[in-house]
C-alpha cells in the first residue's frame, strides 16, 4: 500500500499531519522540508490510498487542510512502532551522556550551516 515515493516520505507526511492537527499543505511542506509540488504528489497518492483527506479551509478557500483517516491513523501507528524499534536498536550500547554530547555536536554543526 505504501508507494508514494517510498516509506520515508509517507512516514514524514503522516508524522507531520499527526503532529499538526489540520495543517495546510504549505505548512506541511515546510515541516517535511520538500517543495509544495512534491508534497502534492505524495498527498495525491496518499489520498487515493485512503490515508488522508484534504478539504478547503472555510476561512481561506485557496488553502487545503489535511487530516488523517482511520487507515492513515493505523498506518501511522504501525510505522511509529517500527521507528521505535529501530531507534532502540540504533542506540544500543550508547550511554545517554554520549548521545547527549552527539546531539550537542549536531546542534553546533546545524548552527554553522544555517549562519
PDB file of C-alpha atoms in Angstrom:
ATOM      1  CA  UNK A   1       0.000   0.000   0.000  1.00  0.00           C
ATOM      2  CA  UNK A   2       2.830   2.485   0.730  1.00  0.00           C
ATOM      3  CA  UNK A   3       4.178   3.583  -2.648  1.00  0.00           C
ATOM      4  CA  UNK A   4       4.193   7.394  -2.944  1.00  0.00           C
ATOM      5  CA  UNK A   5       7.963   7.702  -3.258  1.00  0.00           C
ATOM      6  CA  UNK A   6       8.648   5.082  -0.589  1.00  0.00           C
ATOM      7  CA  UNK A   7       8.069   4.718   3.122  1.00  0.00           C
ATOM      8  CA  UNK A   8      10.092   7.732   4.305  1.00  0.00           C
ATOM      9  CA  UNK A   9       8.023  10.455   2.568  1.00  0.00           C
ATOM     10  CA  UNK A  10       4.841   8.717   3.703  1.00  0.00           C
ATOM     11  CA  UNK A  11       6.124   8.465   7.296  1.00  0.00           C
ATOM     12  CA  UNK A  12       7.220  12.114   7.335  1.00  0.00           C
ATOM     13  CA  UNK A  13       3.875  13.211   5.913  1.00  0.00           C
ATOM     14  CA  UNK A  14       1.882  11.099   8.384  1.00  0.00           C
ATOM     15  CA  UNK A  15       4.028  12.347  11.266  1.00  0.00           C
ATOM     16  CA  UNK A  16       3.639  15.984  10.226  1.00  0.00           C
ATOM     17  CA  UNK A  17      -0.135  15.708   9.773  1.00  0.00           C
ATOM     18  CA  UNK A  18      -0.467  13.858  13.081  1.00  0.00           C
ATOM     19  CA  UNK A  19       1.593  16.421  14.990  1.00  0.00           C
ATOM     20  CA  UNK A  20      -0.147  19.451  13.441  1.00  0.00           C
ATOM     21  CA  UNK A  21      -3.882  18.920  13.563  1.00  0.00           C
ATOM     22  CA  UNK A  22      -5.455  20.404  10.439  1.00  0.00           C
ATOM     23  CA  UNK A  23      -2.198  21.732   8.987  1.00  0.00           C
ATOM     24  CA  UNK A  24      -2.374  23.156   5.499  1.00  0.00           C
ATOM     25  CA  UNK A  25      -0.284  21.894   2.597  1.00  0.00           C
ATOM     26  CA  UNK A  26       2.183  24.807   2.673  1.00  0.00           C
ATOM     27  CA  UNK A  27       2.866  24.269   6.386  1.00  0.00           C
ATOM     28  CA  UNK A  28       3.298  20.527   5.844  1.00  0.00           C
ATOM     29  CA  UNK A  29       5.793  21.062   3.012  1.00  0.00           C
ATOM     30  CA  UNK A  30       7.832  23.312   5.314  1.00  0.00           C
ATOM     31  CA  UNK A  31       7.755  20.800   8.166  1.00  0.00           C
ATOM     32  CA  UNK A  32       8.869  17.969   5.901  1.00  0.00           C
ATOM     33  CA  UNK A  33      11.409  20.081   4.033  1.00  0.00           C
ATOM     34  CA  UNK A  34      10.144  19.488   0.496  1.00  0.00           C
ATOM     35  CA  UNK A  35       8.681  21.639  -2.260  1.00  0.00           C
ATOM     36  CA  UNK A  36       4.927  22.108  -2.409  1.00  0.00           C
ATOM     37  CA  UNK A  37       4.632  20.342  -5.779  1.00  0.00           C
ATOM     38  CA  UNK A  38       6.455  17.287  -4.414  1.00  0.00           C
ATOM     39  CA  UNK A  39       4.178  17.223  -1.381  1.00  0.00           C
ATOM     40  CA  UNK A  40       1.123  17.491  -3.635  1.00  0.00           C
ATOM     41  CA  UNK A  41       2.312  14.377  -5.485  1.00  0.00           C
ATOM     42  CA  UNK A  42       2.629  12.479  -2.192  1.00  0.00           C
ATOM     43  CA  UNK A  43      -0.715  13.763  -0.893  1.00  0.00           C
ATOM     44  CA  UNK A  44      -2.479  12.761  -4.111  1.00  0.00           C
ATOM     45  CA  UNK A  45      -1.169   9.206  -3.801  1.00  0.00           C
ATOM     46  CA  UNK A  46      -1.907   9.005  -0.070  1.00  0.00           C
ATOM     47  CA  UNK A  47      -5.407  10.370  -0.563  1.00  0.00           C
ATOM     48  CA  UNK A  48      -6.024   7.801  -3.328  1.00  0.00           C
ATOM     49  CA  UNK A  49      -4.913   5.098  -0.870  1.00  0.00           C
ATOM     50  CA  UNK A  50      -7.394   6.388   1.711  1.00  0.00           C
ATOM     51  CA  UNK A  51      -4.721   7.526   4.188  1.00  0.00           C
ATOM     52  CA  UNK A  52      -5.756  11.166   4.397  1.00  0.00           C
ATOM     53  CA  UNK A  53      -8.316  13.699   3.287  1.00  0.00           C
ATOM     54  CA  UNK A  54      -7.948  17.262   2.085  1.00  0.00           C
ATOM     55  CA  UNK A  55     -10.629  19.879   2.423  1.00  0.00           C
ATOM     56  CA  UNK A  56     -10.765  23.575   1.680  1.00  0.00           C
ATOM     57  CA  UNK A  57     -10.215  25.871   4.630  1.00  0.00           C
ATOM     58  CA  UNK A  58     -13.536  27.685   5.158  1.00  0.00           C
ATOM     59  CA  UNK A  59     -11.583  30.823   6.125  1.00  0.00           C
ATOM     60  CA  UNK A  60      -9.320  30.740   3.058  1.00  0.00           C
ATOM     61  CA  UNK A  61     -10.626  28.790   0.061  1.00  0.00           C
ATOM     62  CA  UNK A  62      -7.150  28.723  -1.538  1.00  0.00           C
ATOM     63  CA  UNK A  63      -5.825  26.566   1.311  1.00  0.00           C
ATOM     64  CA  UNK A  64      -6.348  22.812   1.740  1.00  0.00           C
ATOM     65  CA  UNK A  65      -6.422  21.362   5.256  1.00  0.00           C
ATOM     66  CA  UNK A  66      -5.035  17.829   5.593  1.00  0.00           C
ATOM     67  CA  UNK A  67      -6.375  15.240   8.031  1.00  0.00           C
ATOM     68  CA  UNK A  68      -5.586  11.539   8.583  1.00  0.00           C
ATOM     69  CA  UNK A  69      -8.290   8.948   8.001  1.00  0.00           C
ATOM     70  CA  UNK A  70      -8.691   5.850  10.176  1.00  0.00           C
ATOM     71  CA  UNK A  71      -6.449   3.985   7.718  1.00  0.00           C
ATOM     72  CA  UNK A  72      -3.891   6.799   7.973  1.00  0.00           C
ATOM     73  CA  UNK A  73      -4.003   6.651  11.754  1.00  0.00           C
ATOM     74  CA  UNK A  74      -3.487   2.874  11.644  1.00  0.00           C
ATOM     75  CA  UNK A  75      -0.534   3.163   9.256  1.00  0.00           C
ATOM     76  CA  UNK A  76       0.923   5.944  11.405  1.00  0.00           C
ATOM     77  CA  UNK A  77       0.800   3.665  14.460  1.00  0.00           C
ATOM     78  CA  UNK A  78       2.408   0.770  12.547  1.00  0.00           C
ATOM     79  CA  UNK A  79       5.226   2.986  11.286  1.00  0.00           C
ATOM     80  CA  UNK A  80       5.621   4.619  14.721  1.00  0.00           C
ATOM     81  CA  UNK A  81       6.165   1.212  16.297  1.00  0.00           C
ATOM     82  CA  UNK A  82       8.727   0.316  13.621  1.00  0.00           C
ATOM     83  CA  UNK A  83      10.533   3.632  14.227  1.00  0.00           C
ATOM     84  CA  UNK A  84      10.665   2.989  17.978  1.00  0.00           C
ATOM     85  CA  UNK A  85      12.114  -0.495  17.485  1.00  0.00           C
ATOM     86  CA  UNK A  86      14.694   0.839  15.019  1.00  0.00           C
ATOM     87  CA  UNK A  87      15.621   3.716  17.353  1.00  0.00           C
ATOM     88  CA  UNK A  88      16.153   1.303  20.250  1.00  0.00           C
ATOM     89  CA  UNK A  89      18.370  -0.910  18.081  1.00  0.00           C
ATOM     90  CA  UNK A  90      20.280   2.116  16.793  1.00  0.00           C
ATOM     91  CA  UNK A  91      21.050   3.395  20.304  1.00  0.00           C
ATOM     92  CA  UNK A  92      22.094   0.013  21.720  1.00  0.00           C
ATOM     93  CA  UNK A  93      25.392   0.293  23.576  1.00  0.00           C
ATOM     94  CA  UNK A  94      25.398   4.092  23.656  1.00  0.00           C
ATOM     95  CA  UNK A  95      25.061   5.664  27.096  1.00  0.00           C
ATOM     96  CA  UNK A  96      22.767   8.681  27.464  1.00  0.00           C
ATOM     97  CA  UNK A  97      25.689  11.060  28.077  1.00  0.00           C
ATOM     98  CA  UNK A  98      27.336  10.104  24.754  1.00  0.00           C
ATOM     99  CA  UNK A  99      24.051  10.594  22.931  1.00  0.00           C
ATOM    100  CA  UNK A 100      23.615  13.993  24.610  1.00  0.00           C
ATOM    101  CA  UNK A 101      27.111  15.038  23.508  1.00  0.00           C
ATOM    102  CA  UNK A 102      26.376  13.844  19.976  1.00  0.00           C
ATOM    103  CA  UNK A 103      23.185  15.937  19.958  1.00  0.00           C
ATOM    104  CA  UNK A 104      25.188  18.994  21.059  1.00  0.00           C
ATOM    105  CA  UNK A 105      27.726  18.446  18.264  1.00  0.00           C
ATOM    106  CA  UNK A 106      24.946  18.113  15.711  1.00  0.00           C
ATOM    107  CA  UNK A 107      23.342  21.320  17.009  1.00  0.00           C
ATOM    108  CA  UNK A 108      26.609  23.230  16.537  1.00  0.00           C
ATOM    109  CA  UNK A 109      27.014  21.801  13.031  1.00  0.00           C
ATOM    110  CA  UNK A 110      23.453  22.862  12.175  1.00  0.00           C
ATOM    111  CA  UNK A 111      24.071  26.381  13.509  1.00  0.00           C
ATOM    112  CA  UNK A 112      27.253  26.601  11.414  1.00  0.00           C
ATOM    113  CA  UNK A 113      25.385  25.590   8.271  1.00  0.00           C
ATOM    114  CA  UNK A 114      22.499  27.988   8.899  1.00  0.00           C
ATOM    115  CA  UNK A 115      24.683  31.028   9.637  1.00  0.00           C
TER     116      UNK A 115
END
